[in-house]
Amino acid sequence: MSRNINFKHRVAVVGAGMTLFRRRLLETPQELAWLAAKQALEEAGLALKDIDCVVIGSAPDAFDGVHMKGEYLADGAGGWHKPVVRVYVGGATGVFTPIAGWWHVASGLCRKALVVAEEKMSHAAKPHPQYVFRYIWDPIVEKPLNPNLIWIFAMEMHRYMYKCGVKKEDIALVSVKNKRNACGHPSAQLCDPNITVDDVLKSEVLVWPVQRLDVSPVSDGAAALVLADEAEARRITDTPVWIKGIGFTLDTTHWTNRDLAYPEYVRRAAEMAYRMAGIDNPRKQIDVAEPYDPFDYKELHHMEGLGLAKKCEAPILTREGVTQRDGDLPINPSGGLLGVGNPIAAAGLMKVAEIFWQLRGEAGARQVKKPVYTGLAQAWGDLMQAGTVIVLGI
Amino acid sequence: MTKVAIVGLGWSGFSPEVVDMSFREMMFKAAQRAYEDAGGLDPRRDVDAFISCQEDFWEGISIADEFAPDPIGGAMKSVYTVAGDSLQCVGQAYAMIKSGLFDVVVVESHGKPSDMLTLHDVMSMALDPISLRPLGLANIHALAALEARAYMAKYGVGPQHLAEVVEKAHRAGLRNPRASYAGRLNAGDYELSPVVVDPLREADIAKFVDAAVVVVLASEAAARDLSDTPVWVEGVGWRTETSTLELHDWAFPLHARMAAEDAYRQAKIADPAKEVGFAEVDNRYSFKELQHIEALGLAPRGSAAEMLLEEPSTQAAACPSTSAAARWPRGSPSKSTASPD
């Protein structure tokens, strides 16, 4: 990999948009994609005719129930007669989509790119969208056992708790923080200003130690960004937010061989992004972060993988209030997946949009207290194997 | 900004049913050959990123990208999936290397259609779930047949022209060791071929094969290290017209024309009919070869069929198209159109 970080075309985010995140939205996937895209274009002061290419992110085809979902979404995502590509890395797709958008612009192929992520889970399968996950396994070795995705995450959570000596109460603090943070987000699905640790601990057990309020909900939604090269970005806005670093790593398919207590693949993805961004001490140099939190323990897991906390330190920082919106290292000020909702790919892109708004000082009620110059979004996916990281800065 | 080259290529399969390898083993074999072809490349050390081209429903696996890294040496490295054709992946690799961040990028694509039991149902799932799917498409080739009819009616193309395309492709396949369906056909053989959906006969439709293809792309500096004979990528282009079939141009593939224009602009090609030495065009249906020759500007609109009869675009012609019989005699793995020829 090239060590030359002086790219010919710097890439900026100049607009962001997103739909409501809700269960059973009545809009079609194409309509959701367009609502988010339109909002991002309006925020950038652009029209569809100004866009050179479109990058779509969406995770399993089965959620929307459409084969060749990229082609299907293209019309809604503004791809009519344009270069369109759909990329995916499972749950890590949302943060990966602007990563792919970055090289569309950095290469000089496009000057302005529309990045759109969409997922519509509600109607995917009966009796529950989780049913889609019955077909993600090795068809010979694992599928006959009919595993459930929450089972393996329960194993991971258990392992993390055991290795780091973490109590359920400490992990529940993440869920409480994020669901409260979400109350400042106009798209949020699960804002709860009065939720307590006790509520989380008393919620229904799904697979021990995972309880219902440890988990993000089933959601429909879309999010979008507009990217531009430096010359275009400076014409469009006085406050471009630069993409300073990108990183992505995919671990082996064989999840049973993984260290479940520490996400090494996230560490490597972060390392790639930090190298590009010139970051050697993320704990000090990252001002605000949106790590992926489909489960509350994952926020802690990912903070450690990202180097924002030492191994097993994230629960302590959380307990001490460091990760609160007014803390020294605000984590998931948006409310994250636990609060805003989790339409898989769109949830990851929502995180990038949040960092964009935070760095521009446009996050409204969610704006973190400290001044922020550099932020990070990260997503996670596949069989506990994918890590995608993007570093933004002003 | 660096140039981009192809420095290695490997394949496996290309037979109607690969019974002794799983799709992952096919990927491994193709990758192994590609890395050898690239001068003994070590994927664990020398490759910056890997792209896998696949679609969930073809694979029969939800989130099929999970299975991408291991067979191609990409575990714990930068790997992602493009839900598209492998040529689109080559375009992505080109952009990645052009950005200056990546020096060596591997593109993998595979298809194992012999594993598919419900091809018609899979294809039906690609139709708009509200406006088209409820109509119940009786045959997956019906949409192509509508296109063929529109094209043939608009430009005066007859079955004799399609027969010529079929015959040429099968004949060209005789020179290709990977061509499962090569043969010497004549007009009589074509007429005996049963009609699938009028005007398409069985002979007009590329048959499936199982295959995997791996391509290694590199920046100029890396390419010169890895190969004495790099093949430079001068231009890439991909375009989406619309997925709303009701609004799609049935007679002319506008998407191919626009994609070609992008690629020609980068490659500084002003007159493709004169400047392109030979072409491999998508001919999954016979009429598609004619349509695509015109869309790519290798022949004026509506003239490819007559040109074919006058001067068959074989290896001997000025601009031979589909010289190794891209889709047909070799068959059509659902995603691997980055031809190993």
XYZ file of C-alpha atoms in Angstrom:
735
model
C 0.000 0.000 0.000
C 1.237 3.418 -0.923
C 2.792 5.464 1.853
C 2.232 8.632 -0.180
C -0.605 10.400 1.544
C -0.429 13.531 -0.602
C -3.342 12.706 -2.823
C -3.941 14.709 -5.948
C -7.626 15.086 -5.212
C -8.631 15.745 -1.609
C -12.206 14.672 -0.996
C -14.758 16.512 1.136
C -18.238 15.832 2.420
C -20.440 18.797 1.482
C -23.946 17.603 2.305
C -25.808 14.919 4.237
C -29.358 13.694 4.537
C -31.389 10.905 6.031
C -34.933 9.660 6.402
C -36.759 8.789 9.563
C -35.597 5.456 10.956
C -38.730 3.466 11.757
C -40.151 -0.019 11.664
C -42.597 -0.653 8.800
C -42.175 2.598 6.883
C -44.653 2.740 4.022
C -42.184 4.129 1.452
C -40.570 1.727 -1.016
C -36.794 1.222 -0.848
C -36.421 3.441 -3.920
C -38.462 6.189 -2.286
C -36.415 5.997 0.915
C -33.187 6.256 -1.088
C -34.512 9.316 -2.903
C -35.710 11.081 0.249
C -32.228 10.817 1.765
C -30.461 11.696 -1.495
C -32.665 14.731 -2.054
C -31.985 16.035 1.437
C -28.224 15.641 0.996
C -28.340 17.397 -2.368
C -30.386 20.253 -0.934
C -27.983 20.630 1.953
C -25.143 20.917 -0.558
C -27.164 23.275 -2.736
C -26.881 20.906 -5.685
C -29.268 19.205 -8.077
C -29.090 15.721 -9.480
C -27.698 17.032 -12.752
C -24.598 18.203 -10.857
C -23.740 14.675 -9.731
C -21.166 12.704 -11.749
C -21.541 9.286 -10.174
C -23.476 7.369 -7.554
C -22.256 4.841 -4.995
C -24.930 2.717 -3.356
C -24.535 0.693 -0.189
C -27.006 -1.925 0.928
C -26.459 -5.151 2.817
C -28.273 -8.454 2.141
C -30.547 -8.436 -0.901
C -33.009 -10.451 1.136
C -33.880 -7.520 3.417
C -35.417 -5.516 0.602
C -36.475 -8.739 -1.089
C -34.970 -7.732 -4.426
C -32.336 -9.588 -6.433
C -29.741 -7.199 -7.950
C -30.737 -4.582 -5.379
C -28.156 -2.089 -6.626
C -29.803 -1.895 -10.024
C -33.218 -1.644 -8.383
C -32.131 1.154 -6.017
C -30.302 3.093 -8.738
C -33.387 5.002 -9.869
C -34.216 6.106 -6.338
C -30.610 6.920 -5.504
C -30.354 9.342 -8.403
C -28.407 6.945 -10.611
C -30.473 7.480 -13.737
C -27.999 7.422 -16.692
C -25.021 7.768 -14.362
C -22.112 5.540 -13.354
C -23.598 3.552 -10.460
C -22.004 0.886 -8.335
C -23.309 -0.985 -5.305
C -20.803 -2.099 -2.707
C -21.297 -4.178 0.405
C -19.576 -5.724 3.397
C -22.597 -6.825 5.414
C -23.288 -4.622 8.425
C -20.106 -2.644 7.782
C -21.531 -1.391 4.473
C -22.759 1.980 5.708
C -19.303 3.295 6.558
C -17.807 1.490 3.585
C -20.045 3.299 1.071
C -18.364 6.716 1.496
C -15.011 4.898 1.520
C -15.796 3.686 -2.008
C -17.112 7.164 -2.778
C -13.737 8.525 -1.698
C -11.848 6.698 -4.458
C -14.421 7.639 -7.062
C -13.485 11.266 -6.405
C -9.832 10.875 -5.346
C -9.115 9.025 -8.599
C -10.383 11.956 -10.636
C -13.080 9.807 -12.285
C -15.842 11.893 -10.669
C -15.816 15.392 -9.242
C -19.053 15.106 -7.275
C -20.437 11.806 -6.035
C -23.689 10.935 -4.344
C -23.331 8.223 -1.703
C -26.578 6.527 -0.700
C -27.208 3.693 1.765
C -30.597 2.072 2.223
C -32.139 -0.876 4.013
C -35.711 -1.924 4.525
C -35.798 -4.724 7.031
C -39.360 -4.682 8.298
C -40.968 -6.649 5.515
C -38.055 -8.965 4.842
C -39.112 -12.276 6.296
C -41.732 -13.887 8.420
C -42.092 -14.236 11.320
C -39.168 -11.843 11.890
C -36.443 -10.183 9.792
C -33.904 -12.212 11.775
C -35.004 -15.077 9.554
C -32.829 -13.594 6.785
C -29.839 -14.478 8.931
C -30.619 -18.176 8.655
C -28.913 -18.097 5.273
C -25.660 -16.327 6.122
C -23.854 -19.427 7.322
C -21.516 -21.898 5.699
C -24.039 -24.005 3.789
C -22.298 -27.297 4.574
C -20.754 -26.959 8.011
C -22.980 -24.484 9.871
C -26.371 -24.136 8.184
C -27.559 -27.618 9.176
C -27.225 -26.530 12.826
C -29.628 -23.617 12.144
C -27.729 -21.094 14.238
C -29.177 -17.705 15.119
C -27.168 -14.508 14.807
C -27.970 -13.437 18.348
C -26.527 -16.702 19.620
C -23.079 -15.931 18.301
C -23.199 -12.346 19.514
C -24.207 -13.654 22.922
C -21.072 -15.791 22.837
C -19.001 -12.755 21.930
C -20.580 -10.621 24.657
C -20.065 -13.361 27.210
C -16.444 -13.775 26.216
C -15.800 -10.032 26.464
C -17.447 -9.890 29.888
C -15.395 -12.844 31.106
C -12.049 -11.682 29.721
C -12.427 -8.094 30.933
C -14.404 -8.774 34.097
C -17.250 -6.534 32.952
C -20.636 -6.562 34.669
C -23.959 -6.363 32.860
C -24.630 -3.115 34.693
C -21.610 -1.477 33.072
C -22.659 -2.615 29.621
C -26.231 -1.444 30.155
C -24.876 2.080 30.702
C -24.149 2.215 26.959
C -27.745 1.433 26.068
C -28.999 4.054 28.534
C -26.594 6.708 27.221
C -27.426 6.094 23.566
C -31.190 5.897 23.955
C -31.097 9.160 25.907
C -28.787 10.786 23.327
C -31.238 9.812 20.605
C -33.802 12.182 21.998
C -31.923 14.977 20.256
C -32.171 13.269 16.885
C -35.130 14.075 14.622
C -34.932 10.666 12.891
C -34.625 8.562 16.034
C -36.715 5.453 16.495
C -35.985 4.640 20.148
C -35.485 7.839 22.100
C -36.153 7.281 25.788
C -35.204 10.179 28.078
C -36.126 8.271 31.217
C -34.547 4.861 30.576
C -32.465 3.422 33.415
C -29.933 0.633 33.835
C -32.592 -1.235 35.731
C -34.900 -1.133 32.692
C -32.185 -2.744 30.574
C -31.416 -5.395 33.156
C -35.099 -6.262 33.565
C -35.847 -6.455 29.852
C -36.631 -9.807 28.262
C -33.686 -12.180 27.901
C -33.144 -13.143 24.266
C -30.018 -15.278 24.552
C -28.128 -14.844 27.781
C -26.445 -12.409 28.362
C -28.206 -10.498 25.566
C -31.459 -8.840 26.650
C -33.942 -6.949 24.512
C -32.714 -3.479 25.481
C -29.107 -4.491 24.785
C -30.037 -4.751 21.096
C -30.831 -2.211 18.371
C -34.255 -2.470 16.742
C -35.480 -3.618 13.332
C -35.591 -0.487 11.168
C -36.232 0.882 7.701
C -34.383 3.936 6.457
C -31.851 5.562 4.189
C -28.998 8.041 4.493
C -26.950 9.939 1.920
C -23.858 12.104 1.539
C -22.552 14.321 -1.225
C -18.790 14.127 -1.793
C -16.777 16.568 -3.864
C -13.177 17.158 -4.871
C -11.367 20.116 -3.359
C -12.106 22.676 -6.057
C -15.782 21.769 -6.183
C -16.052 21.589 -2.394
C -14.678 25.086 -1.987
C -17.159 26.375 -4.562
C -20.059 24.631 -2.800
C -19.397 25.515 0.815
C -17.228 27.494 3.202
C -17.234 24.584 5.622
C -16.244 21.397 3.813
C -15.480 18.397 6.009
C -12.520 16.459 4.643
C -12.200 12.709 4.425
C -8.815 12.305 6.080
C -8.549 8.583 6.407
C -10.224 5.381 5.217
C -9.685 1.824 6.361
C -11.369 -1.543 5.900
C -10.509 -5.096 6.876
C -12.266 -8.420 6.475
C -11.257 -11.267 8.748
C -11.604 -14.954 7.895
C -15.058 -16.428 7.378
C -14.298 -18.945 10.127
C -15.638 -16.955 13.070
C -15.158 -19.884 15.422
C -11.395 -19.332 15.231
C -11.567 -15.679 16.210
C -10.582 -13.919 19.436
C -14.104 -12.991 20.469
C -12.929 -10.636 23.206
C -11.094 -8.214 20.911
C -11.930 -7.125 17.326
C -8.541 -7.360 15.679
C -10.098 -6.628 12.266
C -11.345 -3.264 13.586
C -7.874 -2.483 14.917
C -6.347 -3.121 11.512
C -8.981 -1.098 9.674
C -8.409 1.773 12.104
C -4.657 1.476 11.693
C -5.072 1.898 7.919
C -7.279 4.962 8.357
C -5.043 6.495 11.028
C -1.932 6.028 8.886
C -3.600 7.893 6.042
C -4.883 10.612 8.383
C -1.557 10.987 10.184
C -3.035 9.951 13.526
C -0.717 8.205 15.964
C -2.609 8.728 19.213
C -6.320 8.291 18.510
C -7.346 8.732 22.127
C -5.965 12.273 22.015
C -6.459 13.150 18.344
C -10.048 11.947 17.809
C -12.465 14.464 19.308
C -15.762 12.661 18.723
C -16.567 9.147 17.542
C -19.463 7.089 16.283
C -18.448 3.452 16.745
C -20.937 0.805 15.638
C -23.366 -0.145 18.410
C -25.951 -2.673 17.225
C -25.517 -4.177 20.715
C -24.430 -2.155 23.730
C -21.317 -4.275 24.360
C -20.214 -3.612 20.756
C -19.661 0.079 21.492
C -17.166 -0.906 24.175
C -15.608 -3.621 22.020
C -15.182 -1.197 19.138
C -13.804 1.655 21.243
C -11.019 -0.713 22.239
C -10.465 -1.940 18.676
C -10.263 1.663 17.504
C -7.652 2.523 20.114
C -9.999 5.018 21.795
C -9.634 2.971 24.952
C -7.101 0.406 26.086
C -8.181 -3.231 26.157
C -10.915 -3.660 28.775
C -10.849 0.072 29.567
C -13.987 1.145 27.656
C -16.456 0.133 30.412
C -14.459 2.205 32.900
C -14.504 5.289 30.638
C -18.231 4.803 30.170
C -18.854 4.497 33.899
C -16.812 7.661 34.534
C -18.895 9.639 32.039
C -16.035 10.229 29.601
C -18.174 9.016 26.684
C -21.172 11.228 27.442
C -22.062 14.013 25.036
C -20.454 16.519 27.406
C -17.569 14.215 28.254
C -13.950 14.322 27.190
C -14.506 11.741 24.435
C -18.132 11.862 23.273
C -19.142 8.482 21.875
C -22.251 8.089 19.740
C -23.699 11.544 20.403
C -26.268 10.742 17.694
C -27.807 8.053 19.857
C -26.258 5.358 17.672
C -28.023 2.293 16.429
C -29.435 1.625 19.884
C -31.230 4.947 19.872
C -31.618 6.204 16.303
C -32.260 2.750 14.848
C -30.527 0.155 12.727
C -31.482 -0.043 9.049
C -28.174 -1.852 8.487
C -26.300 0.039 5.744
C -28.189 3.278 6.355
C -27.280 3.102 10.054
C -23.557 3.131 9.254
C -23.941 6.063 6.902
C -26.040 7.871 9.516
C -22.950 7.721 11.727
C -20.787 9.358 9.073
C -23.477 12.021 8.590
C -23.474 12.636 12.349
C -19.720 13.223 12.397
C -20.147 15.581 9.417
C -22.804 17.573 11.282
C -20.828 17.548 14.531
C -17.681 18.878 12.838
C -19.686 21.615 11.141
C -21.326 22.520 14.437
C -24.728 21.735 12.934
C -25.821 18.879 15.174
C -28.336 21.019 17.059
C -29.427 19.486 20.337
C -26.882 16.722 19.817
C -23.892 19.031 19.419
C -21.131 17.893 21.736
C -19.890 20.352 24.325
C -16.188 20.403 23.504
C -14.855 21.924 20.276
C -14.354 19.174 17.694
C -11.961 19.107 14.747
C -11.507 15.423 13.983
C -14.113 12.668 14.188
C -14.453 9.045 13.332
C -17.216 6.655 12.275
C -16.898 2.889 12.245
C -19.088 -0.031 11.297
C -18.911 -3.778 11.737
C -20.451 -6.657 9.894
C -20.545 -10.075 8.259
C -19.764 -13.020 10.543
C -18.189 -10.775 13.186
C -15.452 -10.209 10.635
C -15.701 -6.810 8.892
C -14.387 -3.484 10.135
C -14.758 -0.210 8.234
C -13.421 3.112 9.505
C -13.552 6.657 8.184
C -11.835 9.692 9.727
C -13.246 13.131 8.964
C -11.710 16.481 9.815
C -12.017 20.213 9.249
C -1.393 10.265 -11.499
C -0.263 6.673 -11.978
C -1.180 4.465 -14.905
C -2.938 1.178 -14.164
C -2.084 -2.205 -15.654
C -3.303 -5.778 -15.589
C -0.375 -7.934 -14.564
C -1.899 -11.331 -13.906
C -4.914 -13.419 -14.676
C -6.153 -16.826 -13.610
C -9.245 -18.909 -14.147
C -10.832 -22.165 -13.174
C -13.828 -24.105 -14.368
C -15.461 -23.048 -17.608
C -17.427 -26.229 -17.907
C -21.182 -26.747 -17.702
C -20.918 -28.323 -14.274
C -17.816 -28.317 -12.113
C -18.580 -31.285 -9.900
C -15.277 -31.697 -8.096
C -14.866 -28.184 -6.668
C -16.991 -25.900 -4.521
C -17.231 -22.246 -5.495
C -14.604 -21.492 -2.899
C -12.229 -24.073 -4.339
C -12.797 -22.613 -7.797
C -11.926 -19.155 -6.426
C -8.779 -20.568 -4.848
C -7.643 -22.242 -8.055
C -8.249 -19.121 -10.138
C -6.438 -16.945 -7.584
C -3.487 -19.329 -7.426
C -3.116 -19.166 -11.198
C -3.465 -15.380 -11.273
C -0.796 -14.899 -8.625
C 1.576 -17.186 -10.500
C 0.805 -15.296 -13.689
C 1.697 -12.071 -11.880
C 5.204 -13.328 -11.241
C 4.638 -15.355 -8.095
C 2.749 -12.685 -6.199
C 2.240 -13.382 -2.487
C -1.289 -12.202 -1.700
C -0.532 -11.986 2.023
C 2.369 -9.609 1.409
C 2.002 -7.968 -1.974
C -1.703 -7.191 -2.387
C -3.260 -4.054 -0.896
C -6.939 -4.840 -1.477
C -9.251 -7.475 -2.903
C -12.646 -7.075 -4.567
C -15.122 -9.891 -4.956
C -17.955 -9.548 -7.474
C -21.092 -11.432 -6.562
C -24.796 -11.203 -5.822
C -26.448 -12.860 -2.814
C -29.220 -14.606 -4.718
C -26.866 -16.147 -7.263
C -24.828 -17.545 -4.390
C -27.792 -18.813 -2.387
C -26.157 -17.146 0.616
C -27.304 -14.020 2.375
C -24.417 -11.549 2.859
C -22.344 -13.654 0.459
C -19.353 -11.339 0.864
C -18.535 -13.174 4.089
C -17.054 -15.934 1.977
C -14.815 -13.719 -0.152
C -11.549 -13.426 1.776
C -10.189 -16.892 2.531
C -9.943 -18.523 -0.921
C -8.092 -15.563 -2.434
C -5.631 -14.945 0.381
C -7.464 -11.890 1.667
C -8.332 -12.806 5.262
C -7.571 -9.947 7.669
C -6.837 -7.647 4.745
C -8.855 -5.050 2.859
C -11.638 -6.955 1.079
C -15.071 -5.875 -0.113
C -17.766 -6.922 -2.511
C -19.282 -5.246 -5.523
C -22.754 -6.452 -6.420
C -22.102 -6.355 -10.099
C -20.289 -7.724 -13.056
C -16.560 -8.317 -12.800
C -15.868 -5.585 -15.348
C -17.400 -3.169 -12.871
C -14.966 -4.509 -10.285
C -12.091 -3.866 -12.668
C -13.386 -0.304 -12.871
C -13.354 -0.076 -9.077
C -9.808 -1.434 -8.907
C -8.775 1.110 -11.523
C -10.235 3.950 -9.435
C -8.615 2.626 -6.256
C -5.165 2.511 -7.841
C -5.637 5.884 -9.548
C -6.445 7.411 -6.149
C -2.839 6.795 -5.134
C -3.646 4.803 -1.993
C -3.450 1.307 -3.472
C -0.691 -0.250 -5.550
C -1.949 -3.786 -6.159
C -5.643 -4.722 -6.217
C -7.073 -8.157 -6.956
C -10.472 -8.658 -8.606
C -12.232 -11.988 -8.131
C -15.463 -13.111 -9.717
C -17.181 -16.431 -9.950
C -20.416 -18.102 -10.858
C -21.636 -21.617 -10.179
C -24.996 -21.641 -11.895
C -25.064 -25.436 -11.935
C -25.884 -25.162 -8.215
C -29.015 -23.130 -8.910
C -32.263 -25.016 -8.746
C -34.617 -22.058 -9.098
C -33.066 -19.764 -11.673
C -36.406 -18.504 -12.902
C -37.508 -17.568 -9.409
C -34.204 -15.831 -8.714
C -34.549 -13.744 -11.860
C -38.138 -12.901 -11.031
C -36.922 -11.449 -7.737
C -34.976 -8.868 -9.769
C -38.215 -7.354 -11.080
C -39.813 -4.388 -9.353
C -41.791 -5.953 -6.494
C -44.792 -3.666 -6.999
C -45.142 -2.931 -10.693
C -43.713 -5.949 -12.532
C -43.225 -8.971 -10.309
C -46.947 -9.474 -9.716
C -47.444 -9.869 -13.462
C -45.675 -13.216 -13.229
C -42.976 -13.503 -15.878
C -43.473 -16.904 -17.467
C -39.957 -17.187 -18.856
C -36.835 -15.311 -17.778
C -35.826 -14.794 -21.409
C -39.025 -12.932 -22.259
C -37.515 -9.526 -21.453
C -34.569 -10.195 -23.745
C -36.991 -11.381 -26.393
C -38.845 -8.082 -26.194
C -35.555 -6.247 -26.618
C -34.599 -8.471 -29.535
C -37.937 -7.856 -31.219
C -37.654 -4.071 -30.758
C -34.100 -4.019 -32.079
C -34.834 -6.285 -35.027
C -37.932 -4.354 -36.032
C -36.268 -0.963 -35.771
C -33.120 -1.852 -37.698
C -34.331 -4.525 -40.098
C -32.403 -7.362 -38.504
C -33.607 -10.850 -39.407
C -33.095 -14.366 -38.093
C -30.420 -14.914 -40.726
C -28.301 -12.290 -38.997
C -28.747 -13.900 -35.614
C -27.845 -17.254 -37.142
C -24.636 -15.728 -38.484
C -23.703 -14.401 -35.037
C -24.344 -17.816 -33.516
C -22.315 -19.621 -36.154
C -19.391 -17.193 -35.893
C -19.216 -17.430 -32.125
C -19.312 -21.203 -32.053
C -16.649 -21.343 -34.748
C -14.393 -18.894 -32.897
C -14.779 -21.020 -29.800
C -12.998 -23.882 -31.512
C -9.762 -22.018 -30.918
C -10.463 -21.548 -27.242
C -9.555 -24.405 -24.904
C -12.095 -23.138 -22.372
C -15.031 -23.167 -24.779
C -17.463 -25.847 -23.681
C -19.960 -25.245 -26.448
C -17.714 -24.645 -29.468
C -18.718 -26.275 -32.709
C -19.335 -25.942 -36.412
C -22.936 -24.884 -36.873
C -24.692 -23.902 -40.054
C -27.947 -22.163 -40.875
C -29.772 -25.481 -40.861
C -28.610 -26.267 -37.345
C -29.817 -22.858 -36.224
C -33.257 -23.363 -37.732
C -33.582 -26.703 -35.995
C -32.910 -25.108 -32.646
C -36.212 -24.839 -30.731
C -37.792 -21.427 -30.123
C -37.600 -20.426 -26.451
C -39.383 -17.066 -26.605
C -39.940 -15.682 -30.079
C -37.685 -14.498 -31.717
C -35.042 -16.178 -29.554
C -34.135 -19.790 -30.197
C -32.170 -21.967 -27.838
C -29.100 -21.296 -29.991
C -29.479 -17.546 -29.455
C -29.046 -17.869 -25.694
C -25.656 -18.404 -24.073
C -25.600 -21.518 -21.961
C -24.265 -21.348 -18.441
C -20.929 -22.668 -17.278
C -19.345 -22.770 -13.828
C -16.225 -20.599 -13.644
C -14.056 -18.293 -11.583
C -11.723 -15.578 -12.848
C -9.142 -13.584 -10.907
C -7.423 -10.482 -12.299
C -4.460 -8.669 -10.719
C -4.198 -4.930 -11.341
C -1.272 -2.733 -10.358
C 0.000 0.820 -10.392
C 2.672 1.659 -12.927
C 5.556 1.253 -10.489
C 4.239 -2.042 -9.126
C 3.387 -3.311 -12.604
C 6.929 -2.768 -13.828
C 8.192 -4.753 -10.828
C 5.777 -7.604 -11.344
C 5.658 -8.016 -15.093
C 7.634 -7.428 -18.255
C 4.437 -7.370 -20.254
C 1.827 -5.351 -18.366
C -1.362 -4.610 -20.265
C -2.384 -1.015 -19.568
C -5.920 -0.089 -18.709
C -6.471 3.029 -20.806
C -10.090 3.702 -19.921
C -13.020 2.358 -17.921
C -16.696 3.183 -17.919
C -19.908 1.911 -16.393
C -23.375 3.379 -16.574
C -26.834 2.525 -15.355
C -29.691 3.463 -17.630
C -32.740 2.720 -15.504
C -34.196 -0.266 -13.733
C -37.685 0.933 -14.614
C -38.218 -1.304 -17.610
C -41.211 0.688 -18.777
C -38.917 3.659 -19.405
C -35.982 1.756 -20.829
C -34.923 2.041 -24.480
C -35.708 -1.467 -25.738
C -34.052 -1.119 -29.131
C -30.734 0.464 -28.238
C -28.494 -0.125 -25.181
C -27.963 3.487 -24.222
C -26.149 2.425 -21.043
C -23.452 0.684 -23.102
C -23.074 3.738 -25.363
C -22.633 6.069 -22.389
C -20.182 3.733 -20.635
C -18.149 3.427 -23.825
C -18.031 7.177 -24.236
C -16.598 7.491 -20.720
C -13.934 4.878 -21.433
C -13.045 6.336 -24.843
C -12.693 9.806 -23.384
C -10.172 8.539 -20.852
C -8.363 6.488 -23.494
C -8.426 9.466 -25.918
C -10.172 7.411 -28.557
C -12.038 9.622 -30.992
C -13.066 7.063 -33.609
C -13.463 3.640 -32.018
C -14.274 1.921 -35.303
C -10.796 2.842 -36.515
C -8.814 2.864 -33.315
C -10.027 -0.252 -31.490
C -8.095 -3.252 -32.795
C -10.415 -5.969 -31.525
C -13.282 -6.240 -29.081
C -14.846 -8.696 -26.664
C -18.464 -7.691 -26.349
C -21.186 -9.172 -24.187
C -23.126 -11.615 -26.341
C -25.223 -13.482 -23.811
C -27.890 -13.329 -26.505
C -27.034 -13.313 -30.191
C -28.695 -9.972 -30.882
C -26.795 -8.450 -27.956
C -23.544 -8.764 -29.888
C -24.978 -6.688 -32.723
C -26.532 -4.170 -30.355
C -23.319 -3.803 -28.394
C -21.096 -3.432 -31.473
C -23.263 -0.453 -32.410
C -23.457 0.953 -28.888
C -19.680 0.810 -28.611
C -19.366 2.821 -31.813
C -17.645 -0.004 -33.647
C -20.375 0.184 -36.296
C -23.046 2.780 -37.086
C -26.456 2.198 -35.496
C -28.402 -0.502 -37.266
C -25.519 -1.589 -39.479
C -23.812 -4.340 -37.467
C -25.990 -7.076 -38.928
C -25.294 -6.236 -42.542
C -21.600 -5.707 -41.809
C -21.574 -9.156 -40.293
C -22.926 -10.728 -43.441
C -20.604 -8.728 -45.647
C -17.481 -9.121 -43.531
C -17.932 -11.445 -40.580
C -16.240 -9.895 -37.586
C -13.997 -12.813 -36.981
C -10.275 -12.862 -36.354
C -9.674 -11.886 -39.978
C -11.817 -8.763 -39.989
C -10.620 -5.203 -39.460
C -12.136 -5.029 -35.986
C -12.930 -8.537 -34.892
C -15.473 -8.648 -32.148
C -15.821 -11.338 -29.547
C -12.834 -13.085 -31.043
C -12.728 -15.789 -28.447
C -16.490 -16.070 -28.387
C -16.934 -14.333 -25.076
C -20.239 -15.644 -23.826
C -21.452 -18.323 -25.975
C -19.316 -21.278 -26.769
C -17.550 -20.706 -23.521
C -20.847 -20.147 -21.796
C -22.039 -17.632 -19.318
C -20.901 -17.804 -15.716
C -23.295 -15.431 -14.082
C -20.719 -12.919 -12.898
C -17.404 -13.681 -14.593
C -17.341 -11.596 -17.693
C -13.805 -10.360 -17.207
C -12.687 -12.634 -19.935
C -9.504 -14.646 -19.536
C -8.869 -14.224 -23.264
